[in-house]
Rosetta silent file (secondary structure, phi, psi, omega in degrees, C-alpha in Angstrom):
SEQUENCE: MHNHNNNDNDDNNNHHQQQIPNQNNHKPSVLPKRIILVRHGESQGNLDPSAYTTTPDHKISLTPQGITQARIAGARIRHVISSTSSTDWRVYFYVSPYARTRSTLREIGRSFSKHRLLGVREECRIREQDFGNFQVQERINALKETRQRFGRFFFRFPDGESAADVFDRVSSFLESLWRDIDMNRLNHDPSNDLNLIIVSHGLASRVFLMKWFKWTVEQFDLLNNFGNGEFRVMQLGSGGEYSLAVHHTDREMHEWGLSPDMIADQKWRAHATKGAWHDQGPLSLDTFFDHLHDSDNEDNDDQTNS
SCORE:     score description
SCORE:     0.000 S_00000001
   1 L     0.000  138.179 -178.795   20.232   -6.652   -8.942 S_00000001
   2 L   -71.047  156.508  170.171   19.671   -6.044   -5.248 S_00000001
   3 L   -91.031  120.552 -172.627   18.354   -8.684   -2.896 S_00000001
   4 L  -112.076   25.421  177.002   15.017   -7.358   -1.623 S_00000001
   5 L   -68.524  120.930  176.010   13.940   -9.988    0.880 S_00000001
   6 L    56.696   39.128  178.838   12.190   -8.220    3.776 S_00000001
   7 L  -141.285   53.678 -173.403   13.541   -4.789    2.839 S_00000001
   8 L   -44.253  -48.644 -177.903   10.567   -2.972    1.345 S_00000001
   9 L  -130.848    1.976 -179.093   12.148    0.420    1.755 S_00000001
  10 L   -68.750  -44.548 -175.153   15.395   -0.155    3.657 S_00000001
  11 L  -100.388    1.703 -171.849   17.557   -0.821    0.613 S_00000001
  12 L  -121.619  -11.038 -172.966   15.525    1.007   -1.967 S_00000001
  13 L   -85.645   53.729  168.514   14.582    4.432   -0.641 S_00000001
  14 L   -75.716  166.384  177.365   17.317    6.382   -2.340 S_00000001
  15 L   -61.287  147.044 -170.717   16.434    9.788   -3.686 S_00000001
  16 L   -67.723  -14.254  176.288   14.300    9.454   -6.806 S_00000001
  17 L   -89.071   -7.401  178.214   16.954   11.033   -9.032 S_00000001
  18 L   -77.104  129.189 -177.395   19.546    8.453   -7.996 S_00000001
  19 E   -78.966  145.871  177.399   19.999    5.868  -10.702 S_00000001
  20 E  -108.171  121.581  179.682   19.700    2.163   -9.933 S_00000001
  21 L   -62.464  147.386  173.736   22.062   -0.108  -11.906 S_00000001
  22 L  -138.599  165.300 -171.623   20.423   -2.865  -13.889 S_00000001
  23 L  -108.590   27.589  175.045   21.673   -5.815  -15.846 S_00000001
  24 L  -121.442 -168.758 -175.648   19.780   -5.387  -19.097 S_00000001
  25 L   -96.456    5.390  178.541   20.123   -3.094  -22.097 S_00000001
  26 L   -78.549  169.827  176.248   17.465   -0.605  -21.023 S_00000001
  27 L   -64.856  150.529  178.838   18.181    2.825  -19.631 S_00000001
  28 L   -60.895  147.058 -175.982   19.082    2.892  -15.921 S_00000001
  29 E   -96.764  164.144  174.153   16.057    3.159  -13.660 S_00000001
  30 E  -130.757  161.698  178.032   15.206    5.535  -10.832 S_00000001
  31 L   -69.131  146.145  174.973   12.891    5.182   -7.884 S_00000001
  32 L   -60.462  142.547  174.687    9.296    6.314   -8.381 S_00000001
  33 L   -70.659  -34.163 -179.396    8.614    9.757   -7.005 S_00000001
  34 E  -139.748  149.579  165.924    5.246    8.519   -5.802 S_00000001
  35 E  -124.130  117.833 -173.505    3.402    5.280   -5.188 S_00000001
  36 E  -113.166  122.726  179.179   -0.334    5.949   -5.095 S_00000001
  37 E   -99.877  125.496 -176.851   -2.770    3.381   -3.703 S_00000001
  38 E  -123.349  132.340  170.407   -6.364    3.689   -4.957 S_00000001
  39 E   -90.127  144.434  179.393   -9.457    1.810   -3.849 S_00000001
  40 L   -57.601  159.882  174.942  -12.069    1.077   -6.508 S_00000001
  41 L   -69.923  175.388 -178.876  -15.230    3.161   -6.760 S_00000001
  42 L   -55.879  132.013  179.645  -18.531    2.093   -5.258 S_00000001
  43 E  -107.446  168.989  176.151  -19.506   -1.378   -6.465 S_00000001
  44 H   -61.141  -32.348  177.711  -22.834   -3.164   -6.699 S_00000001
  45 H   -70.747  -33.442  174.988  -21.690   -5.210   -3.697 S_00000001
  46 H   -66.752  -37.699 -177.595  -21.013   -2.061   -1.676 S_00000001
  47 H   -76.185  -40.182 -177.446  -24.488   -0.803   -2.524 S_00000001
  48 L  -142.334   98.259 -176.965  -26.285   -4.133   -2.019 S_00000001
  49 H   -57.913  -19.649  179.211  -24.360   -6.953   -0.283 S_00000001
  50 H   -66.769  -12.976  178.691  -26.880   -9.494   -1.554 S_00000001
  51 H   -60.341  -29.143 -177.721  -25.195   -9.177   -4.965 S_00000001
  52 H   -70.641  -14.759 -179.029  -22.501  -11.560   -3.715 S_00000001
  53 H   -77.431  -21.147 -177.152  -25.053  -14.377   -3.385 S_00000001
  54 L  -122.020  -17.417 -177.173  -25.594  -14.559   -7.162 S_00000001
  55 L  -119.066  129.981  175.613  -22.553  -12.874   -8.733 S_00000001
  56 L   -56.689  142.669 -175.937  -18.934  -14.018   -8.292 S_00000001
  57 H   -52.802  -41.980 -174.987  -16.946  -11.442   -6.355 S_00000001
  58 H   -71.402  -11.410  179.441  -14.540  -10.828   -9.218 S_00000001
  59 H  -102.963    0.424  177.985  -17.441   -9.978  -11.551 S_00000001
  60 L   -63.140  128.674 -174.082  -19.102   -7.398   -9.292 S_00000001
  61 L  -100.247  170.855  175.284  -19.306   -4.166  -11.286 S_00000001
  62 E   -76.088  150.619  168.667  -19.233   -0.471  -10.416 S_00000001
  63 L   -83.069  167.271  173.041  -22.390    1.501   -9.794 S_00000001
  64 H   -55.088  -38.628  176.481  -22.965    4.787  -11.674 S_00000001
  65 H   -63.170  -39.196  178.688  -21.809    6.521   -8.486 S_00000001
  66 H   -63.850  -37.952  176.653  -18.695    4.348   -8.503 S_00000001
  67 H   -62.947  -43.441  177.518  -17.893    5.389  -12.063 S_00000001
  68 H   -62.235  -43.857  178.621  -18.196    9.040  -11.047 S_00000001
  69 H   -59.681  -40.904 -179.402  -15.961    8.461   -8.014 S_00000001
  70 H   -66.090  -40.790  178.137  -13.321    6.832  -10.200 S_00000001
  71 H   -63.907  -42.274  178.017  -13.339    9.733  -12.662 S_00000001
  72 H   -63.179  -41.912  177.755  -12.999   12.232   -9.820 S_00000001
  73 H   -59.152  -43.009  178.901  -10.132   10.196   -8.363 S_00000001
  74 H   -59.687  -44.410  179.482   -8.374   10.284  -11.736 S_00000001
  75 H   -64.301  -40.604  179.980   -8.669   14.072  -11.945 S_00000001
  76 H   -68.248  -40.562  179.056   -7.420   14.498   -8.385 S_00000001
  77 H   -64.938  -42.522  177.805   -4.487   12.126   -8.910 S_00000001
  78 H   -59.305  -41.600  179.462   -3.494   13.946  -12.087 S_00000001
  79 H   -63.254  -42.587  177.874   -3.548   17.232  -10.177 S_00000001
  80 H   -57.537  -45.724 -176.113   -1.341   15.775   -7.418 S_00000001
  81 H   -71.410  -49.609 -172.271    1.194   14.571   -9.971 S_00000001
  82 H   -71.904  -25.529 -176.012    1.205   17.516  -12.369 S_00000001
  83 H   -81.631  -17.611 -176.633    1.296   20.215   -9.702 S_00000001
  84 L  -133.456   27.725  178.287    4.460   18.938   -7.981 S_00000001
  85 L  -122.710  168.290  170.893    6.405   17.148  -10.717 S_00000001
  86 L   -66.655  169.970 -178.809    8.794   18.117  -13.446 S_00000001
  87 L   -60.132  -39.285 -177.355    7.297   18.832  -16.853 S_00000001
  88 L   -97.635   92.155  177.285    8.141   15.332  -18.077 S_00000001
  89 E  -121.726  155.647 -178.155    6.346   12.883  -15.777 S_00000001
  90 E  -137.279  160.318  176.994    4.938    9.450  -16.476 S_00000001
  91 E  -128.463  148.229  173.761    2.612    6.955  -14.796 S_00000001
  92 E  -131.939  133.793 -175.628    2.556    3.169  -14.675 S_00000001
  93 E  -106.854  141.409  162.390   -0.476    1.263  -13.409 S_00000001
  94 E  -116.901  137.433 -175.236   -0.861   -2.014  -11.549 S_00000001
  95 E  -138.820  140.037  171.407   -4.447   -3.211  -11.288 S_00000001
  96 L   -63.843  148.087 -177.232   -6.343   -6.000   -9.569 S_00000001
  97 L   -76.855   -1.549 -176.985   -8.068   -8.330  -12.073 S_00000001
  98 L   -70.369  152.094 -176.737  -11.547   -7.779  -10.597 S_00000001
  99 H   -58.538  -40.438 -175.783  -14.172   -6.093  -12.781 S_00000001
 100 H   -70.650  -31.017  177.239  -14.628   -3.167  -10.388 S_00000001
 101 H   -77.922  -37.667  177.430  -10.919   -2.352  -10.246 S_00000001
 102 H   -65.089  -39.129  176.614  -10.457   -2.629  -13.996 S_00000001
 103 H   -66.018  -39.552  176.747  -13.438   -0.313  -14.506 S_00000001
 104 H   -61.408  -42.537  177.578  -11.973    2.089  -11.957 S_00000001
 105 H   -58.693  -45.556 -178.644   -8.686    2.023  -13.862 S_00000001
 106 H   -60.812  -40.422 -179.774  -10.442    2.887  -17.128 S_00000001
 107 H   -70.814  -40.047  175.786  -12.168    5.880  -15.550 S_00000001
 108 H   -60.393  -40.082 -177.399   -8.955    7.082  -13.882 S_00000001
 109 H   -61.651  -19.821  178.611   -7.200    6.736  -17.237 S_00000001
 110 L   -62.658  -20.072 -178.647   -9.492    9.373  -18.758 S_00000001
 111 L   -87.098   -0.861 -176.087   -7.425   11.996  -16.941 S_00000001
 112 L  -126.131  140.234  173.855   -4.191   10.983  -18.689 S_00000001
 113 L   -81.456  161.559  178.397   -3.045   11.182  -22.287 S_00000001
 114 H   -59.677  -30.788  179.447   -1.347    8.248  -23.956 S_00000001
 115 H   -59.506  -31.319 -176.178    1.862   10.285  -23.875 S_00000001
 116 H   -85.921  -13.758 -171.435    1.891   10.106  -20.064 S_00000001
 117 E   -95.252  121.221  173.700    1.286    6.350  -19.767 S_00000001
 118 E   -81.060  -32.165 -179.997    4.213    3.970  -19.583 S_00000001
 119 E   161.673 -178.248  178.615    1.976    0.930  -19.284 S_00000001
 120 E  -147.737  145.457  178.543   -0.366   -1.142  -17.148 S_00000001
 121 E  -135.192  130.170  172.092   -0.130   -4.606  -15.670 S_00000001
 122 E   -77.074  132.660 -173.354   -2.872   -6.797  -14.247 S_00000001
 123 L  -132.699  106.727 -175.679   -1.666   -8.184  -10.917 S_00000001
 124 H   -65.845  -25.216 -174.699   -3.587  -11.013   -9.248 S_00000001
 125 H   -73.944   -9.590  177.084   -1.737  -10.669   -5.945 S_00000001
 126 H  -107.675   24.359  178.372   -3.426   -7.336   -5.150 S_00000001
 127 L   -73.030  174.105  178.681   -6.950   -8.745   -5.564 S_00000001
 128 L   -64.862  153.598  170.780   -9.674   -8.544   -2.900 S_00000001
 129 L   -57.268  136.357 -178.796   -9.561  -10.739    0.185 S_00000001
 130 L   -84.174  120.358  179.282  -11.221  -14.038   -0.646 S_00000001
 131 L  -100.575    9.237 -171.721  -14.355  -14.595    1.446 S_00000001
 132 L   110.300 -169.515 -178.287  -15.246  -17.904   -0.213 S_00000001
 133 L   -88.627 -122.915  176.336  -17.243  -18.384   -3.401 S_00000001
 134 L   -62.450  133.529 -169.153  -20.891  -17.319   -3.605 S_00000001
 135 L  -107.072  120.773  172.820  -21.569  -15.579   -0.306 S_00000001
 136 L   -81.695  117.974 -167.377  -24.697  -16.104    1.773 S_00000001
 137 H   -60.249  -40.760 -179.073  -25.102  -12.710    3.393 S_00000001
 138 H   -62.327  -39.566  179.771  -26.413  -13.916    6.765 S_00000001
 139 H   -68.589  -41.749  179.263  -23.469  -16.309    7.098 S_00000001
 140 H   -63.697  -41.068  178.670  -20.927  -13.644    6.102 S_00000001
 141 H   -61.273  -41.948  178.816  -22.403  -11.212    8.633 S_00000001
 142 H   -65.533  -39.996  179.428  -22.093  -13.834   11.381 S_00000001
 143 H   -66.557  -36.466  178.789  -18.510  -14.602   10.363 S_00000001
 144 H   -67.499  -32.680  174.389  -17.595  -10.910   10.427 S_00000001
 145 H   -66.644  -40.748  176.202  -18.929  -10.699   13.981 S_00000001
 146 H   -63.418  -38.259  178.748  -16.745  -13.666   14.888 S_00000001
 147 H   -59.183  -38.345  179.186  -13.797  -11.933   13.208 S_00000001
 148 H   -61.765  -37.832  179.743  -14.198   -8.972   15.538 S_00000001
 149 H   -77.061  -35.710 -176.011  -13.836  -11.280   18.554 S_00000001
 150 H   -78.472  -38.097 -175.811  -11.041  -13.376   17.061 S_00000001
 151 L   125.821  126.265 -172.177   -9.000  -10.521   15.566 S_00000001
 152 L   -62.180  -33.716 -172.080   -9.274   -8.877   12.154 S_00000001
 153 L   -77.262  -39.231 -171.836   -5.803   -9.785   10.955 S_00000001
 154 L   -98.138  -14.046 -178.067   -5.690  -13.504   11.713 S_00000001
 155 L   -67.614  126.182  178.631   -9.316  -14.586   11.239 S_00000001
 156 L  -106.260  126.727  176.638   -9.630  -16.776    8.139 S_00000001
 157 L   -70.687  136.785  177.163  -12.964  -17.056    6.382 S_00000001
 158 L   -54.435  131.464 -176.685  -13.969  -20.681    5.690 S_00000001
 159 L    63.467   14.591 -179.407  -12.931  -21.494    2.095 S_00000001
 160 L  -133.674 -146.469 -173.484  -11.380  -18.016    1.990 S_00000001
 161 L  -127.255  159.761  166.015   -8.490  -15.953    3.338 S_00000001
 162 L   -98.550  167.977  172.639   -7.366  -14.046    6.387 S_00000001
 163 H   -61.813  -31.908  177.172   -5.755  -10.622    6.231 S_00000001
 164 H   -63.190  -36.622  175.786   -2.528  -12.454    7.091 S_00000001
 165 H   -64.288  -42.510  178.345   -2.923  -14.481    3.884 S_00000001
 166 H   -63.610  -38.705  177.288   -3.385  -11.274    1.911 S_00000001
 167 H   -55.816  -43.020 -177.371   -0.274   -9.890    3.619 S_00000001
 168 H   -64.203  -44.155 -178.127    1.769  -12.819    2.274 S_00000001
 169 H   -75.852  -31.091  174.593    0.731  -12.354   -1.337 S_00000001
 170 H   -66.818  -36.642  176.235    1.061   -8.552   -1.186 S_00000001
 171 H   -61.744  -40.870  176.775    4.578   -9.065    0.195 S_00000001
 172 H   -63.455  -40.390  176.813    5.337  -11.247   -2.814 S_00000001
 173 H   -60.134  -41.341  179.770    3.974   -8.536   -5.101 S_00000001
 174 H   -60.669  -38.922  176.795    6.303   -6.003   -3.492 S_00000001
 175 H   -59.862  -43.888  179.408    9.296   -8.178   -4.311 S_00000001
 176 H   -66.991  -38.343  179.569    8.222   -8.253   -7.954 S_00000001
 177 H   -59.621  -43.647 -179.769    7.555   -4.519   -7.982 S_00000001
 178 H   -68.629  -32.523  174.687   11.118   -3.811   -6.885 S_00000001
 179 H   -66.730  -38.370  176.210   12.497   -6.150   -9.527 S_00000001
 180 H   -57.784  -40.789 -179.190   10.441   -4.265  -12.117 S_00000001
 181 H   -73.157  -48.736 -177.270   12.103   -1.056  -10.956 S_00000001
 182 H   -59.593  -40.774 -177.218   15.632   -2.443  -10.574 S_00000001
 183 L   -92.952    3.967 -178.969   15.623   -4.091  -13.988 S_00000001
 184 L    50.543   47.123  175.456   13.714   -1.183  -15.539 S_00000001
 185 L   -69.566  -13.720  179.233   11.025   -3.451  -16.896 S_00000001
 186 L   -84.324   -4.481 -179.494    8.819   -0.351  -16.992 S_00000001
 187 L    53.691   48.195 -175.758   11.069    1.177  -19.686 S_00000001
 188 L   -93.431  131.230  174.496   11.182    4.411  -17.763 S_00000001
 189 L   -76.452  120.226 -174.978   13.400    7.305  -18.850 S_00000001
 190 L   -64.429  -11.148  177.523   15.247    8.401  -15.669 S_00000001
 191 L   -79.899  -10.051  179.241   14.913   12.057  -16.651 S_00000001
 192 L  -103.072  145.743  172.106   11.139   11.820  -16.057 S_00000001
 193 E   -70.255  128.319 -179.741    9.353   11.626  -12.705 S_00000001
 194 E  -100.819  133.871  177.584    7.857    8.145  -12.348 S_00000001
 195 E  -125.888  121.373  175.246    4.529    7.616  -10.579 S_00000001
 196 E   -96.163  129.407  179.046    3.213    4.143   -9.793 S_00000001
 197 E  -118.949  119.844 -176.057   -0.564    3.915   -9.362 S_00000001
 198 E  -109.727  109.437 -177.087   -1.910    0.726   -7.783 S_00000001
 199 E   -96.354  111.092 -169.474   -5.665    0.266   -8.304 S_00000001
 200 E  -144.462 -144.060 -173.983   -6.789   -2.284   -5.768 S_00000001
 201 L  -125.277  168.989 -174.638   -9.090   -2.906   -2.795 S_00000001
 202 H   -61.658  -52.210 -177.092   -9.367   -1.591    0.738 S_00000001
 203 H   -66.202  -45.746 -179.258   -7.781   -4.473    2.644 S_00000001
 204 H   -58.950  -37.603  179.756   -5.027   -5.111    0.111 S_00000001
 205 H   -69.526  -40.560  177.655   -4.096   -1.420    0.220 S_00000001
 206 H   -65.652  -39.338  178.210   -3.990   -1.315    4.025 S_00000001
 207 H   -66.237  -37.248  176.027   -1.864   -4.464    4.073 S_00000001
 208 H   -57.151  -47.760  178.868    0.461   -2.876    1.497 S_00000001
 209 H   -63.641  -41.205  179.177    1.005    0.081    3.839 S_00000001
 210 H   -58.711  -48.085  179.918    1.465   -2.266    6.802 S_00000001
 211 H   -63.366  -45.255 -175.927    4.156   -4.225    4.992 S_00000001
 212 H   -62.518  -50.319 -173.633    5.901   -1.140    3.661 S_00000001
 213 H   -92.147    6.244  176.768    6.067    0.794    6.906 S_00000001
 214 L    57.703   41.040  175.881    6.557   -2.326    9.059 S_00000001
 215 L   -73.270  147.524  178.277    3.467   -1.658   11.153 S_00000001
 216 L   -77.640  170.104  176.137    2.599   -4.245   13.774 S_00000001
 217 H   -60.923  -40.902  178.640   -0.627   -6.248   13.826 S_00000001
 218 H   -61.479  -38.542  178.753   -1.870   -4.006   16.635 S_00000001
 219 H   -71.319  -36.957  175.283   -1.199   -0.938   14.491 S_00000001
 220 H   -58.987  -41.314 -177.790   -2.915   -2.524   11.506 S_00000001
 221 H   -63.412  -18.756  178.333   -6.016   -3.086   13.639 S_00000001
 222 H   -77.310  -20.912 -168.728   -6.223    0.679   14.203 S_00000001
 223 L   -74.189  139.536  171.541   -6.585    1.450   10.500 S_00000001
 224 L   -89.876  153.063  179.190   -9.867    2.452    8.898 S_00000001
 225 L   -69.656  153.504  171.275  -10.701    1.214    5.437 S_00000001
 226 L   -64.227  145.356  168.637  -10.255    3.433    2.388 S_00000001
 227 L   -76.015  162.783  177.534  -13.470    4.995    1.131 S_00000001
 228 L   -61.725  128.200 -179.356  -14.562    4.155   -2.397 S_00000001
 229 L    79.736    1.148  178.031  -12.406    6.090   -4.842 S_00000001
 230 L   -80.354  157.048  178.029  -10.064    7.266   -2.081 S_00000001
 231 E  -143.381  158.931  177.020   -6.308    7.139   -2.469 S_00000001
 232 E  -122.667  135.989 -177.507   -3.150    7.462   -0.399 S_00000001
 233 E  -107.987  112.962  170.503    0.024    9.080   -1.720 S_00000001
 234 E   -95.073  115.722 -174.235    3.374    7.666   -0.619 S_00000001
 235 E  -124.805  145.140  177.620    5.932   10.225   -1.792 S_00000001
 236 E   -64.941  129.886  175.048    9.698   10.403   -1.559 S_00000001
 237 L   -84.275 -176.482 -174.486   10.794   12.868    1.093 S_00000001
 238 L   -64.737  -24.979 -178.474   13.817   15.133    0.958 S_00000001
 239 L  -100.785   -2.133  177.038   16.149   12.431    2.298 S_00000001
 240 E   104.613    8.218  174.946   14.958    9.519    0.179 S_00000001
 241 L  -100.138  143.579  174.465   12.374    7.854    2.443 S_00000001
 242 E   -80.376  144.926 -177.929    8.776    7.367    1.357 S_00000001
 243 E  -153.669  145.665  171.742    6.160    8.965    3.584 S_00000001
 244 L   -74.850  -21.790 -172.974    2.432    9.651    3.698 S_00000001
 245 L   -80.191   -9.465  176.995    3.184   12.968    5.409 S_00000001
 246 L   -66.856  -40.995 -177.510    4.776   14.573    2.332 S_00000001
 247 L  -103.480  -36.245 -171.787    1.371   14.971    0.689 S_00000001
 248 L   -97.222  156.356 -178.147   -1.178   14.283    3.432 S_00000001
 249 L   -90.341  164.137  174.821   -1.960   16.263    6.592 S_00000001
 250 H   -57.395  -40.376 -178.274   -1.892   15.130   10.213 S_00000001
 251 H   -62.539  -43.344  178.737   -5.685   15.403   10.276 S_00000001
 252 H   -60.725  -48.252 -177.721   -6.064   13.089    7.283 S_00000001
 253 H   -63.616  -36.149  176.326   -3.747   10.483    8.772 S_00000001
 254 H   -63.927  -42.112  179.197   -5.583   10.686   12.102 S_00000001
 255 H   -64.830  -27.278  178.847   -8.911   10.119   10.310 S_00000001
 256 L   -79.610   -7.405  176.995   -7.420    7.036    8.644 S_00000001
 257 L   103.481    2.005  177.998   -6.699    5.553   12.067 S_00000001
 258 L   -68.444  135.042  177.572   -2.968    6.215   12.411 S_00000001
 259 L   -73.405  165.097  176.238   -1.970    6.660   16.052 S_00000001
 260 H   -54.536  -39.276  178.500    0.032    9.737   17.160 S_00000001
 261 H   -65.992  -38.775  178.720    3.205    7.612   17.140 S_00000001
 262 H   -67.139  -39.371  177.205    2.489    6.385   13.618 S_00000001
 263 H   -65.641  -42.635  178.312    1.864    9.958   12.423 S_00000001
 264 H   -60.374  -38.591  178.607    5.087   11.134   14.080 S_00000001
 265 H   -65.553  -40.087  177.332    6.956    8.362   12.271 S_00000001
 266 H   -63.431  -39.618  179.212    5.499    9.452    8.930 S_00000001
 267 H   -67.857  -35.335  175.497    6.578   13.043    9.580 S_00000001
 268 H   -65.072  -43.388 -179.707   10.061   11.824   10.493 S_00000001
 269 H   -62.095  -29.850 -177.727   10.238    9.794    7.272 S_00000001
 270 L   -62.219  -21.586 -178.099    9.377   12.885    5.221 S_00000001
 271 L  -125.828   -3.205 -175.342   12.801   14.342    6.079 S_00000001
 272 L   -70.335  148.127  174.956   14.858   11.317    7.142 S_00000001
 273 E   -85.651  151.459 -178.479   17.978   10.346    5.241 S_00000001
 274 L   -58.619  135.053  177.718   18.193    6.895    3.749 S_00000001
 275 L    89.532  -10.351  177.539   19.495    4.329    6.218 S_00000001
 276 L   -69.900  151.398  179.770   18.664    6.407    9.292 S_00000001
 277 L  -117.878  127.535 -178.185   16.940    4.552   12.114 S_00000001
 278 L   -93.718  109.407 -174.622   14.117    6.137   14.062 S_00000001
 279 L   -73.023   -7.220  174.076   14.350    4.885   17.661 S_00000001
 280 L  -110.339   19.024 -177.646   10.765    5.984   18.252 S_00000001
 281 L   -74.886 -174.910 -173.447    9.471    4.315   15.101 S_00000001
 282 L   -66.008  -18.852  179.081    6.802    1.612   14.832 S_00000001
 283 L  -117.131   34.940  176.535    9.271   -1.142   15.725 S_00000001
 284 L   -66.681  159.333 -177.044   11.094    0.583   18.559 S_00000001
 285 H   -59.697  -33.206 -177.569   12.247   -1.631   21.428 S_00000001
 286 H   -64.483  -19.097  177.835    9.627   -0.159   23.730 S_00000001
 287 H   -65.960  -29.294 -171.996    6.957   -1.748   21.531 S_00000001
 288 L  -113.442  -20.293 -177.670    8.077   -5.213   22.627 S_00000001
 289 L  -120.635  135.480 -178.653    9.768   -4.800   26.022 S_00000001
 290 L   -87.788  -17.986  174.142    8.192   -3.298   29.116 S_00000001
 291 L  -156.093  130.065  176.454   11.510   -2.583   30.846 S_00000001
 292 L  -135.248  138.982  176.831   15.077   -2.442   29.589 S_00000001
 293 L   -74.825  146.962  179.472   18.174   -1.235   31.424 S_00000001
 294 L   -71.624  -27.400 -177.997   19.997    1.710   29.901 S_00000001
 295 L  -134.741  162.108 -179.391   23.384    0.078   30.385 S_00000001
 296 L  -104.929  100.314  179.806   24.829   -3.410   30.576 S_00000001
 297 L  -146.143  170.279 -174.066   26.521   -3.844   33.972 S_00000001
 298 H   -67.536  -32.515  179.902   26.673   -6.259   36.875 S_00000001
 299 H   -60.386  -43.941  179.263   24.465   -4.130   39.127 S_00000001
 300 H   -65.063  -37.975  179.461   21.595   -4.416   36.653 S_00000001
 301 H   -64.168  -41.374 -179.803   22.199   -8.163   36.324 S_00000001
 302 H   -63.802  -40.569 -179.058   22.077   -8.572   40.116 S_00000001
 303 H   -66.939  -37.506  178.570   18.843   -6.608   40.335 S_00000001
 304 H   -65.260  -43.952 -178.404   17.281   -8.705   37.588 S_00000001
 305 H   -66.713  -33.015 -179.607   18.339  -11.974   39.237 S_00000001
 306 L   -74.149    0.000    0.000   17.031  -10.885   42.603 S_00000001
């Protein structure tokens, strides 16, 4: 089994038909062709924030509109998968334990037959950001204003979490996800296209993308939240890297808040070979240094010292 510490896609983005050795008696596994992130449909809390004052966050249910959104999302996701996959494709779901995500999962599942489903797993680490227990709306509104001044990623709600806290648990989930694939815990036949569908929340999904693509905090702050029932498709490109640009357009990515450099990186990933390094990617040297010499020589050292 590979060591996957801090290597979300560096050591794993082989082409999806390449088999991954495993140490159990199951069939060898392959990388998923797609990883699809879905936000739950409209909830009672989205419609009326005062619901959080009397109902625990994890028990907030979908509205009728949210149920419709989830069903539409399921039909659209099925179309994405079936229109560009081999005849024999399968899906595996990970779902947040909250009532609204589980309900969204059930509605999405209406678009798939039992034959297509490999399984589903409830995963607590992709739950909603914790804002505390019962939420007094006036206090939450004031705290969200403070968050804007402090910084969206690092601000921690009293008795709750920051986005940085969510990042840590989503990172842990990613480690487990790769072990599931490496050890073929999903019992996936490598001759079938595998699609992972993660039914979660807006912040958790954005943090997932941030971790995967190694976006900086500044780049995370640019991102807009997913709409209710919206999804993002990370698909293997021709060279074995996952990219949003395989399925989505430049316009879509721009509307989601990706900067031109971030969009260019996604387009590069759509065709990049595994192990290639993009010197203009999100973690290029220019992101962190305002001036670097092109060569290492004494003249440059003298100029720096002077």
